[in-house]
mmCIF file of C-alpha atoms and ligand atoms in Angstrom:
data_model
loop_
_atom_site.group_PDB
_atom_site.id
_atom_site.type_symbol
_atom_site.label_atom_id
_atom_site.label_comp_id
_atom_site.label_asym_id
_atom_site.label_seq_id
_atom_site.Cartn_x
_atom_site.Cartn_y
_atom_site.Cartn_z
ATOM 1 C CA UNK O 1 107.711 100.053 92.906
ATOM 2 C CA UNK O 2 105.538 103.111 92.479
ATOM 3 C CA UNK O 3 103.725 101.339 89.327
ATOM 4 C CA UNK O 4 102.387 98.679 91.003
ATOM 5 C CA UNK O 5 98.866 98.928 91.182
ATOM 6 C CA UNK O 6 97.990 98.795 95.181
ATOM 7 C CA UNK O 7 93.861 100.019 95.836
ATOM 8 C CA UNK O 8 92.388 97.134 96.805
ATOM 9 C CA UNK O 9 89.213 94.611 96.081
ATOM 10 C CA UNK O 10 86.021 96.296 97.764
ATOM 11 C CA UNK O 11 86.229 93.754 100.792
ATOM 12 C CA UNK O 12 88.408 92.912 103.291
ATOM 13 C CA UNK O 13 88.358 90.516 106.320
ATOM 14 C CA UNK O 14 89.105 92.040 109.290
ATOM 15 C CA UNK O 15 88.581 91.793 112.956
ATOM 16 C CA UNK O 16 86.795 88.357 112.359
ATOM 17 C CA UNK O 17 84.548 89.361 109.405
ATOM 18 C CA UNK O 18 84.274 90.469 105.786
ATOM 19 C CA UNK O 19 83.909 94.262 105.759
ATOM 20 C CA UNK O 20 84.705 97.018 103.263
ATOM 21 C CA UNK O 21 88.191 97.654 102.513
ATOM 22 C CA UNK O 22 87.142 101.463 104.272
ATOM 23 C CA UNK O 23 86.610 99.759 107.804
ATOM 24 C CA UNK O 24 89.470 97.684 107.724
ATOM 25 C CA UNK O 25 91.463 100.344 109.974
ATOM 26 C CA UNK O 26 93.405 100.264 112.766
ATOM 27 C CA UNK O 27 94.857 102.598 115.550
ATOM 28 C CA UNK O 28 97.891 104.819 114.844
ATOM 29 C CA UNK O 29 99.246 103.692 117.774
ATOM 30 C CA UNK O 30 98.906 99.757 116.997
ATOM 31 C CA UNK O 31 102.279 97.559 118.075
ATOM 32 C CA UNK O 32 102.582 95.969 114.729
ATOM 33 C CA UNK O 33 102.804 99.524 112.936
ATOM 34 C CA UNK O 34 104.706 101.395 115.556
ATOM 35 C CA UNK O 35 107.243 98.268 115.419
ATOM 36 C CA UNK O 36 107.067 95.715 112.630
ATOM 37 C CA UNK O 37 105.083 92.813 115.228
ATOM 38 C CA UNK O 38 103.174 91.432 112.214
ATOM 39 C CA UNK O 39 103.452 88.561 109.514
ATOM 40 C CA UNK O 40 102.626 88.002 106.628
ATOM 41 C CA UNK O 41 101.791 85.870 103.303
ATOM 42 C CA UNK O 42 101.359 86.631 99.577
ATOM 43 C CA UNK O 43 99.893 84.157 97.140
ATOM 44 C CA UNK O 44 98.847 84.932 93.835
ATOM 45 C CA UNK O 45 95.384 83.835 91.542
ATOM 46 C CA UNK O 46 95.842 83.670 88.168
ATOM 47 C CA UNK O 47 92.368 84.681 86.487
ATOM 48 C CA UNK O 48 91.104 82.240 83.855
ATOM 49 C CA UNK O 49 88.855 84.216 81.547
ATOM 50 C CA UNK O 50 87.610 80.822 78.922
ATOM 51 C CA UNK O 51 86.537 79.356 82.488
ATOM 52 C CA UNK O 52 85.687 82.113 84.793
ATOM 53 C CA UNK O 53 88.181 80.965 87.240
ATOM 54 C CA UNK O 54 90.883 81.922 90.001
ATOM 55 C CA UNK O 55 93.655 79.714 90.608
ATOM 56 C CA UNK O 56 95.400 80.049 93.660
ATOM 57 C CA UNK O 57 98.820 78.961 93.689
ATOM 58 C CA UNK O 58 99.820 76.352 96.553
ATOM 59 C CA UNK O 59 96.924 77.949 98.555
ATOM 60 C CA UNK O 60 97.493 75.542 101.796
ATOM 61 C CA UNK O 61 101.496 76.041 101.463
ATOM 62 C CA UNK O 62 101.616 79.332 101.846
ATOM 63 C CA UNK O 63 99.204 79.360 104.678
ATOM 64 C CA UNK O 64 101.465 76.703 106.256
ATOM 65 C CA UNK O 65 104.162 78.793 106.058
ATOM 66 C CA UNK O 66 102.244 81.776 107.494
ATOM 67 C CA UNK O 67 101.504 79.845 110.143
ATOM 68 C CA UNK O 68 105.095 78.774 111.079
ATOM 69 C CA UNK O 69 106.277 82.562 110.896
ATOM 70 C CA UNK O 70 103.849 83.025 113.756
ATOM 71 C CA UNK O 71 105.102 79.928 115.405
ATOM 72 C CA UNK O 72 108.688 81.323 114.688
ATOM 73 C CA UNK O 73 108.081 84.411 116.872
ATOM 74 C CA UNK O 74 105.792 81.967 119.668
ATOM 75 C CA UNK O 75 102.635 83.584 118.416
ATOM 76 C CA UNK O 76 99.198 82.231 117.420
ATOM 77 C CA UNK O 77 96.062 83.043 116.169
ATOM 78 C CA UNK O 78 92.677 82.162 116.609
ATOM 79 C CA UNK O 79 91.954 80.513 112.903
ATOM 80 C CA UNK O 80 93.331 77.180 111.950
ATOM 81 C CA UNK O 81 94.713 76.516 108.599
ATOM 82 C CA UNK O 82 91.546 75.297 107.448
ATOM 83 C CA UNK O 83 89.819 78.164 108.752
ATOM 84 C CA UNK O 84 92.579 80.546 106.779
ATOM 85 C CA UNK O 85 91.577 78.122 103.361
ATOM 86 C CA UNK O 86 88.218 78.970 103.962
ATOM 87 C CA UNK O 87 88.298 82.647 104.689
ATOM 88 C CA UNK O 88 90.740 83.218 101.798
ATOM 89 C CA UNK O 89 88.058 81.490 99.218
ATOM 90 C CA UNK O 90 84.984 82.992 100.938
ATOM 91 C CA UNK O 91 86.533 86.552 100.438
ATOM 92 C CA UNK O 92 88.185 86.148 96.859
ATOM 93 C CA UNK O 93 84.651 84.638 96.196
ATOM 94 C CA UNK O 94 83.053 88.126 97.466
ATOM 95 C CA UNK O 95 85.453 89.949 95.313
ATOM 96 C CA UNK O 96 84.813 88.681 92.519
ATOM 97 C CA UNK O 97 88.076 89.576 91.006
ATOM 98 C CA UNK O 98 88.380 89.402 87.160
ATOM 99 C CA UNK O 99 91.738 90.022 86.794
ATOM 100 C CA UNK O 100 95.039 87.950 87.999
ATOM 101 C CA UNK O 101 95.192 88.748 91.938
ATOM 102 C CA UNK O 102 97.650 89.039 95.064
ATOM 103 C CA UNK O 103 96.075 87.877 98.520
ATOM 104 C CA UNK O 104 97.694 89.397 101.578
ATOM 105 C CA UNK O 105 96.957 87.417 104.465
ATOM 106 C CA UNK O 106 98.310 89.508 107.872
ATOM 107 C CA UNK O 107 98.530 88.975 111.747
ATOM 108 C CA UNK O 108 99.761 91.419 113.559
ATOM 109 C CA UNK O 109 100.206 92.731 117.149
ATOM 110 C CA UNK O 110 96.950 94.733 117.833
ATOM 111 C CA UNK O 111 97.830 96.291 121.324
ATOM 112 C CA UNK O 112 98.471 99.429 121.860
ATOM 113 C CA UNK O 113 100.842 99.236 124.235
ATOM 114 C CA UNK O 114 104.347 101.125 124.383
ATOM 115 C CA UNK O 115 106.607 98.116 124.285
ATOM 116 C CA UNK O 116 107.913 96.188 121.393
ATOM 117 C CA UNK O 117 106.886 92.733 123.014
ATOM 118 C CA UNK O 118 105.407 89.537 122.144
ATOM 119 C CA UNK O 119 104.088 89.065 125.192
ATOM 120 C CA UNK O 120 100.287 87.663 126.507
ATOM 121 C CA UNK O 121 99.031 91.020 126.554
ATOM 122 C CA UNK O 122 99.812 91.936 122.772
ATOM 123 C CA UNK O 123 97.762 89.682 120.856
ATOM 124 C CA UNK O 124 98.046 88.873 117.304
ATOM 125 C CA UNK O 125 94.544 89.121 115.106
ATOM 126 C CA UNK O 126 94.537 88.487 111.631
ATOM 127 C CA UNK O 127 93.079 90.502 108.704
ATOM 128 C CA UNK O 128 93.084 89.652 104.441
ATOM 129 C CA UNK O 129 92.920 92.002 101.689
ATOM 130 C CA UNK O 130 93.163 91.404 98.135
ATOM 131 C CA UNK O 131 94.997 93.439 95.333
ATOM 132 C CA UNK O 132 95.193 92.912 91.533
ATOM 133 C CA UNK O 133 98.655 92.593 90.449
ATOM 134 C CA UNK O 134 100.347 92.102 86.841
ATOM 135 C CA UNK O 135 104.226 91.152 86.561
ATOM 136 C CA UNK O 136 106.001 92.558 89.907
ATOM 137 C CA UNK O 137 109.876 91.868 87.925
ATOM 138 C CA UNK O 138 109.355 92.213 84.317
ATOM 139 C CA UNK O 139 109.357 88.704 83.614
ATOM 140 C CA UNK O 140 110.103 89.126 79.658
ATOM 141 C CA UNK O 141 113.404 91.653 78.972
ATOM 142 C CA UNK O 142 115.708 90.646 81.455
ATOM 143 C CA UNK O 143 116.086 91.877 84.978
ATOM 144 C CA UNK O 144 119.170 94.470 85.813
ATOM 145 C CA UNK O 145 120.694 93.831 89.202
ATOM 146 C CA UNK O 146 123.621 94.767 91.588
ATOM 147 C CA UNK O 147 124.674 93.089 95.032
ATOM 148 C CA UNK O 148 123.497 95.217 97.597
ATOM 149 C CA UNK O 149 125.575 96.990 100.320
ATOM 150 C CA UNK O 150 122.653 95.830 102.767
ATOM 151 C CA UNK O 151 123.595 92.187 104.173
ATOM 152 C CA UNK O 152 120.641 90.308 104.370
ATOM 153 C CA UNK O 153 119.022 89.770 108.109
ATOM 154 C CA UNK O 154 120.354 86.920 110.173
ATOM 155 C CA UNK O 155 118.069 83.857 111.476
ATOM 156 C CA UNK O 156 119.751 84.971 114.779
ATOM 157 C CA UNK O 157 118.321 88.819 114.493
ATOM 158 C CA UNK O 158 115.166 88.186 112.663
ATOM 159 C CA UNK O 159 114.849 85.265 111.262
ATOM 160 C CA UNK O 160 114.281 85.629 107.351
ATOM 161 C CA UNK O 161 112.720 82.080 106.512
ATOM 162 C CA UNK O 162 109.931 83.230 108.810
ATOM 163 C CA UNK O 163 108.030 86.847 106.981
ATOM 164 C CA UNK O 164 107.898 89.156 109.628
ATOM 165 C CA UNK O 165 106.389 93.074 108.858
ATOM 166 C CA UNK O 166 109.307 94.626 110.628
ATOM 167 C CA UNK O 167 112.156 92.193 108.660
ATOM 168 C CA UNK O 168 110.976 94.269 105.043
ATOM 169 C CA UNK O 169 112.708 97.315 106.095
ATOM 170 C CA UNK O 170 115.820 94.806 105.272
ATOM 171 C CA UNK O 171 114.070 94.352 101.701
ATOM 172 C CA UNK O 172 113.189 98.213 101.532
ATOM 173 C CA UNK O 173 116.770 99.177 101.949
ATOM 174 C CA UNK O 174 117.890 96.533 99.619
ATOM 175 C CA UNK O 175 115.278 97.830 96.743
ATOM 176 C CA UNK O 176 115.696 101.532 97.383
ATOM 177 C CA UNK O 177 119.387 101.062 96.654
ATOM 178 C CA UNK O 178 118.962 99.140 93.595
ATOM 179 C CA UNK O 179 116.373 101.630 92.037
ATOM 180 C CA UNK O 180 117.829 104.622 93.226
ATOM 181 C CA UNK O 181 121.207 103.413 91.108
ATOM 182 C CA UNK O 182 119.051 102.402 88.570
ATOM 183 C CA UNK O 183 119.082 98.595 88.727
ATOM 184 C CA UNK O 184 115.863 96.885 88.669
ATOM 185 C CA UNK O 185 116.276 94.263 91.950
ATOM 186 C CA UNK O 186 119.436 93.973 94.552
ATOM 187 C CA UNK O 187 120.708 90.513 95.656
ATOM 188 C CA UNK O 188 121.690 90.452 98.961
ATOM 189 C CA UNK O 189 124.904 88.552 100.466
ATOM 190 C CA UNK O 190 124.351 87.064 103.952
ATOM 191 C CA UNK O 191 126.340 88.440 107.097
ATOM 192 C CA UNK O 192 128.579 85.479 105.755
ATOM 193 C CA UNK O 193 129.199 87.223 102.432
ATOM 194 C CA UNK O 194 127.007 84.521 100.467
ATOM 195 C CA UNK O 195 124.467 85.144 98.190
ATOM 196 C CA UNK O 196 121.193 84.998 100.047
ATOM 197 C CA UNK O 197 118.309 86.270 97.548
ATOM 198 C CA UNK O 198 116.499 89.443 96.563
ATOM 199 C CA UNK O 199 114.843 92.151 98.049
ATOM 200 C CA UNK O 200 111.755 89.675 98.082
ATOM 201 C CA UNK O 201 112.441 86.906 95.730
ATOM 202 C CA UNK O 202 114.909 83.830 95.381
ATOM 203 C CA UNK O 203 117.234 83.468 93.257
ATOM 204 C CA UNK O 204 118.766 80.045 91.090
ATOM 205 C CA UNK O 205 122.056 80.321 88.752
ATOM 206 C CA UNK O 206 122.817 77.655 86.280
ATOM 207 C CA UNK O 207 126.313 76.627 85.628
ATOM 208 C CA UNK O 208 127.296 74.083 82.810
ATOM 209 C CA UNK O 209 123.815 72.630 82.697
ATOM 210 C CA UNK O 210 123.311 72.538 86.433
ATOM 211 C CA UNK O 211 120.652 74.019 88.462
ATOM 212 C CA UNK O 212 121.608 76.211 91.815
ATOM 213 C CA UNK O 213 120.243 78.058 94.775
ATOM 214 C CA UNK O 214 121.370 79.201 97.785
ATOM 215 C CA UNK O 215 120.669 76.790 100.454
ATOM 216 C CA UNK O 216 118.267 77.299 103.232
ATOM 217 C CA UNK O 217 120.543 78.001 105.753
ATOM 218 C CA UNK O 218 121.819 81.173 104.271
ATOM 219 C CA UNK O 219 119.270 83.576 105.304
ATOM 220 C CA UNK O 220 116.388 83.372 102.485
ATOM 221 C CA UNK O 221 113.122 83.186 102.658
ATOM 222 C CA UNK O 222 112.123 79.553 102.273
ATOM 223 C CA UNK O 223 110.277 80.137 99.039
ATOM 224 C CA UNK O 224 107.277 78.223 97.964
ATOM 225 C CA UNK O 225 107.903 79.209 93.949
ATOM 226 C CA UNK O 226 111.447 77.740 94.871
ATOM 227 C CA UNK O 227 110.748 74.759 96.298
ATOM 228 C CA UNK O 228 108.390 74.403 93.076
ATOM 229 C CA UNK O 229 111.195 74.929 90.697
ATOM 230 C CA UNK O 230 113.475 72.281 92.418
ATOM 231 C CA UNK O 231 110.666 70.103 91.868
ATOM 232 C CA UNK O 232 109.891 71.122 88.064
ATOM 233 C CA UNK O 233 113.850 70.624 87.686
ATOM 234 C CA UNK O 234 113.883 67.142 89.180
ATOM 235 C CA UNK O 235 111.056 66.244 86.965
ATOM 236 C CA UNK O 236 112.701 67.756 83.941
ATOM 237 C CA UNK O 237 116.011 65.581 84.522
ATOM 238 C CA UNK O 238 118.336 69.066 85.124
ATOM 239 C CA UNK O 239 120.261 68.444 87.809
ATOM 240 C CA UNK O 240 119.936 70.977 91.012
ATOM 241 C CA UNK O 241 122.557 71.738 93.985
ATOM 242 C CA UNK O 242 121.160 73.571 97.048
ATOM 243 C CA UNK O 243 124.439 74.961 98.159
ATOM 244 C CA UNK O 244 126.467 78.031 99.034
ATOM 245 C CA UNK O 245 127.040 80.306 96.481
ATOM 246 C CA UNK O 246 129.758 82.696 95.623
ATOM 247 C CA UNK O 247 129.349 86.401 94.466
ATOM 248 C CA UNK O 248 131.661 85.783 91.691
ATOM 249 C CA UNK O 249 129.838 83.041 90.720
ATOM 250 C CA UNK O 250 127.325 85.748 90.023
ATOM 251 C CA UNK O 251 129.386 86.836 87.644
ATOM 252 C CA UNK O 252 130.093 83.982 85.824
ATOM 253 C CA UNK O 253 126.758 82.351 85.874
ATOM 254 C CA UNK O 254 125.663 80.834 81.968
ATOM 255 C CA UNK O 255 122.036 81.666 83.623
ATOM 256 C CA UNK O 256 120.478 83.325 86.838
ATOM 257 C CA UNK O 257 116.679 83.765 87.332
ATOM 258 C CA UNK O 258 114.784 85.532 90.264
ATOM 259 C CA UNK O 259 111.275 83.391 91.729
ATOM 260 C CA UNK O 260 108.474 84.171 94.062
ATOM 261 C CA UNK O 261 105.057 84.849 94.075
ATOM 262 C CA UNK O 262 105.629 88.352 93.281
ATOM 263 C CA UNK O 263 108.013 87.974 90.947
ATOM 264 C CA UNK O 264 107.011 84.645 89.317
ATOM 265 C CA UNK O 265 109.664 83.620 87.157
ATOM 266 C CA UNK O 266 111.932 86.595 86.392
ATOM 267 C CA UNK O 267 115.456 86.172 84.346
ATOM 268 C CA UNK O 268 118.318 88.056 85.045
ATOM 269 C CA UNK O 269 120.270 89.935 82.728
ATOM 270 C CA UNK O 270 123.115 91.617 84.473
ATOM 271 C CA UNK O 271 124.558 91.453 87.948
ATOM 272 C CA UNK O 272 126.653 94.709 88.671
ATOM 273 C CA UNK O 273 126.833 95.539 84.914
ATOM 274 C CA UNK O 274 128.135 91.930 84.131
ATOM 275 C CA UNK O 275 126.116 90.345 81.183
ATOM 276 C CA UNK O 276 124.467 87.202 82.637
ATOM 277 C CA UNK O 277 125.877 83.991 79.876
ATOM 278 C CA UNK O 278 124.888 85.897 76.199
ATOM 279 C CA UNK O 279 122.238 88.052 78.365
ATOM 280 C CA UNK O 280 119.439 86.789 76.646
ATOM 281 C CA UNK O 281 117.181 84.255 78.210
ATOM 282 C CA UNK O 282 118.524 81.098 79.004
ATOM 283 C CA UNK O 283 117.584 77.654 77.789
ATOM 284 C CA UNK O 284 116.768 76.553 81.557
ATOM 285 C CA UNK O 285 115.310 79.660 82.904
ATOM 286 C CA UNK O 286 113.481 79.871 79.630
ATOM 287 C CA UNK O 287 111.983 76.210 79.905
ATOM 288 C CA UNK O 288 111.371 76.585 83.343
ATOM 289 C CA UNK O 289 109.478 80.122 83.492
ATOM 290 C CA UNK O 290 107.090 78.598 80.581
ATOM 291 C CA UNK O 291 106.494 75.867 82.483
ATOM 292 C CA UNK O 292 106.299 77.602 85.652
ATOM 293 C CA UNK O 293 103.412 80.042 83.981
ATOM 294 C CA UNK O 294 101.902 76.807 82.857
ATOM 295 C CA UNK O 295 101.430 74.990 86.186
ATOM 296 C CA UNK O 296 100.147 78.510 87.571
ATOM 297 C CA UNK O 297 97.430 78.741 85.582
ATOM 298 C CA UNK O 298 96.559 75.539 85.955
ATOM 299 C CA UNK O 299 97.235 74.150 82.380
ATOM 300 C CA UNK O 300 99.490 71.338 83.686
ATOM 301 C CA UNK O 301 97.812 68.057 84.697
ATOM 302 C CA UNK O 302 100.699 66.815 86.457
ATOM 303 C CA UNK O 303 101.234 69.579 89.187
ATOM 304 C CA UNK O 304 97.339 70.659 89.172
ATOM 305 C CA UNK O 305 97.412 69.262 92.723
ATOM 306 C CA UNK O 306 98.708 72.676 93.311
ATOM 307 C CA UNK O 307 95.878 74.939 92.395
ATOM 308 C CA UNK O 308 92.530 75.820 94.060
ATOM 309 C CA UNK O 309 90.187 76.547 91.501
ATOM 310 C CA UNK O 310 87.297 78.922 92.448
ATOM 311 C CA UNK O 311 84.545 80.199 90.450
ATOM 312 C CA UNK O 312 84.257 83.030 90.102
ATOM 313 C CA UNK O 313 80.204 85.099 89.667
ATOM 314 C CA UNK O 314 80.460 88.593 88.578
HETATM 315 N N1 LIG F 401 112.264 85.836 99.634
HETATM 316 C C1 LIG F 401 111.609 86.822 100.252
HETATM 317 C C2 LIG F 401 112.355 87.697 101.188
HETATM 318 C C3 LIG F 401 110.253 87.032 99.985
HETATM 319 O O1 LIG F 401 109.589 88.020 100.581
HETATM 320 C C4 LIG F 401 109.587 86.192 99.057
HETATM 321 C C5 LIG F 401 108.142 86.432 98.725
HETATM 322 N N2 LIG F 401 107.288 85.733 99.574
HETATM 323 C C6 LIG F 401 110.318 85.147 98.466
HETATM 324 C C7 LIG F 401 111.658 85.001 98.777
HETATM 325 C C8 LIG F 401 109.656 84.168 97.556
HETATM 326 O O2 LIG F 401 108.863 83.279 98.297
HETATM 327 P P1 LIG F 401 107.561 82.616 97.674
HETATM 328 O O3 LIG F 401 108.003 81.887 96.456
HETATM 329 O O4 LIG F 401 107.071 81.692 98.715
HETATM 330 O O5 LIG F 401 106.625 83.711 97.370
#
């Protein structure tokens, strides 16, 4: 969305070192840009002013995943995950950000050749950057959505539990709709007619007292903030069903709530001008999005495991 802040942090890493953002360029006629070759990650740092700290959310997770969307499309690059660990804290260190953060790690086809291919001679490289970013949802009045007309990209086209550049036109069709009728998000069925997830986000309903998302074979985005709320739930005693879920059940939901790094913990108010429950936040999506902002910030012994706490020096 156009208010989302997007210059950068000063430095970047980029063809193997930490530059300024400025050098960080690449050729117009690049693969990845010309045709979507790339992947990608997003985690976010929270910004802990009392103790002049970042904490990065699930840090080796997301590079895990980053990894396997490379792996998805037979790709590699040259940096393991422990190399990615270290580059991302070396650079975040160099930034010095003092604000709550998005990380962009990126690989991407650097050829120039003509072809869309994944072949020897189109290698991918991999660059960082570093944004500061406040609430992507609004995560406090309730989110407007509709279903979208766009069905959500098949694991058999391009596969959406791997995040691949070229796959977010998907999302950007999704989100244009949505906005452009005045919605906040879209939730996209599957070519099944399920309910898959939003433009970039999952998404959980809660029916009498019971916790559920779309399962992962229905075209989502294997979500890290997902698989963190299953886990919070568990630990809570709420009961949770990974299953398929119904458009109508959209509509008769008690609860919904969107989740992912960029949206955090985001609660739904209407689906296709259908109140969610009393549209208000629910008791569930209430408890859990507290909790969830907790653990983030690192405030929650239990799941601190989770965060990698860096020091920031201005
Ligand atoms: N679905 C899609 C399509 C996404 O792009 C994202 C954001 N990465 C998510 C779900 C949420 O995933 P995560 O919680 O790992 O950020």
């Amino acid at each position: 969305m156009s208010h989302l802040q997007t210059s950068a942090f000063p430095f970047a890493f980029f063809e193997g070192k930490i530059v300024p953002i400025a050098k960080a360029h690449v050729n117009i006629q690049t693969n990845a840009l010309q045709y979507g070759t790339g992947v990608f990650g997003g985690v976010r740092g929270y910004y802990n002013k009392k103790g002049k700290f970042i904490s990065l959310f699930r840090l080796e997770d997301h590079m895990t995943r980053f990894l396997n969307s490379l792996k998805i499309l037979g790709e590699s690059i040259e940096y393991s995950k422990e190399d990615l660990i270290d580059i991302t804290i070396k650079l975040l260190k160099k930034n010095a950000p003092e604000t709550d953060t998005y990380v962009r790690p990126f690989a991407y086809a650097g050829s120039l050749s003509l072809t869309p291919n994944l072949e020897r001679d189109n290698p991918f490289y991999f660059a960082q950057y570093m944004i500061p970013l406040g609430d992507y949802l609004p995560t406090d009045k309730g989110v407007t959505t509709c279903v979208s007309s766009w069905r959500r990209i098949s694991d058999n086209a391009i596969p959406s539990r791997a995040k691949i550049t070229g796959g977010y036109i998907n999302s950007a069709l999704a989100k244009k709709e949505a906005n452009s009728n005045g919605f906040d998000e879209a939730i996209f069925l599957n070519e099944a007619g399920h309910v898959a997830e939003g433009s970039a986000m999952n998404l959980f309903i809660v029916r009498d007292g019971v916790l559920i998302t779309p399962s992962k074979s229905e075209d989502i985005l294997e979500g890290i903030t997902r698989r963190s709320i299953m886990q919070f739930a568990t630990d809570l005693g709420i009961p949770v069903e990974e299953r398929t879920v119904d458009r109508s059940e959209l509509y008769i939901a008690d609860e919904a709530f969107f989740c992912g790094t960029g949206a955090q913990v985001a609660w739904i108010k209407e689906v296709d001008h259908r109140k969610v429950g009393s549209g208000k936040r629910g008791n569930i999506a209430g408890t859990i999005q507290d909790l969830f902002f907790r653990v983030v910030r690192g405030e929650e012994e239990k799941y601190e495991k989770w965060c990698t706490k860096i020091k920031i020096n201005s």
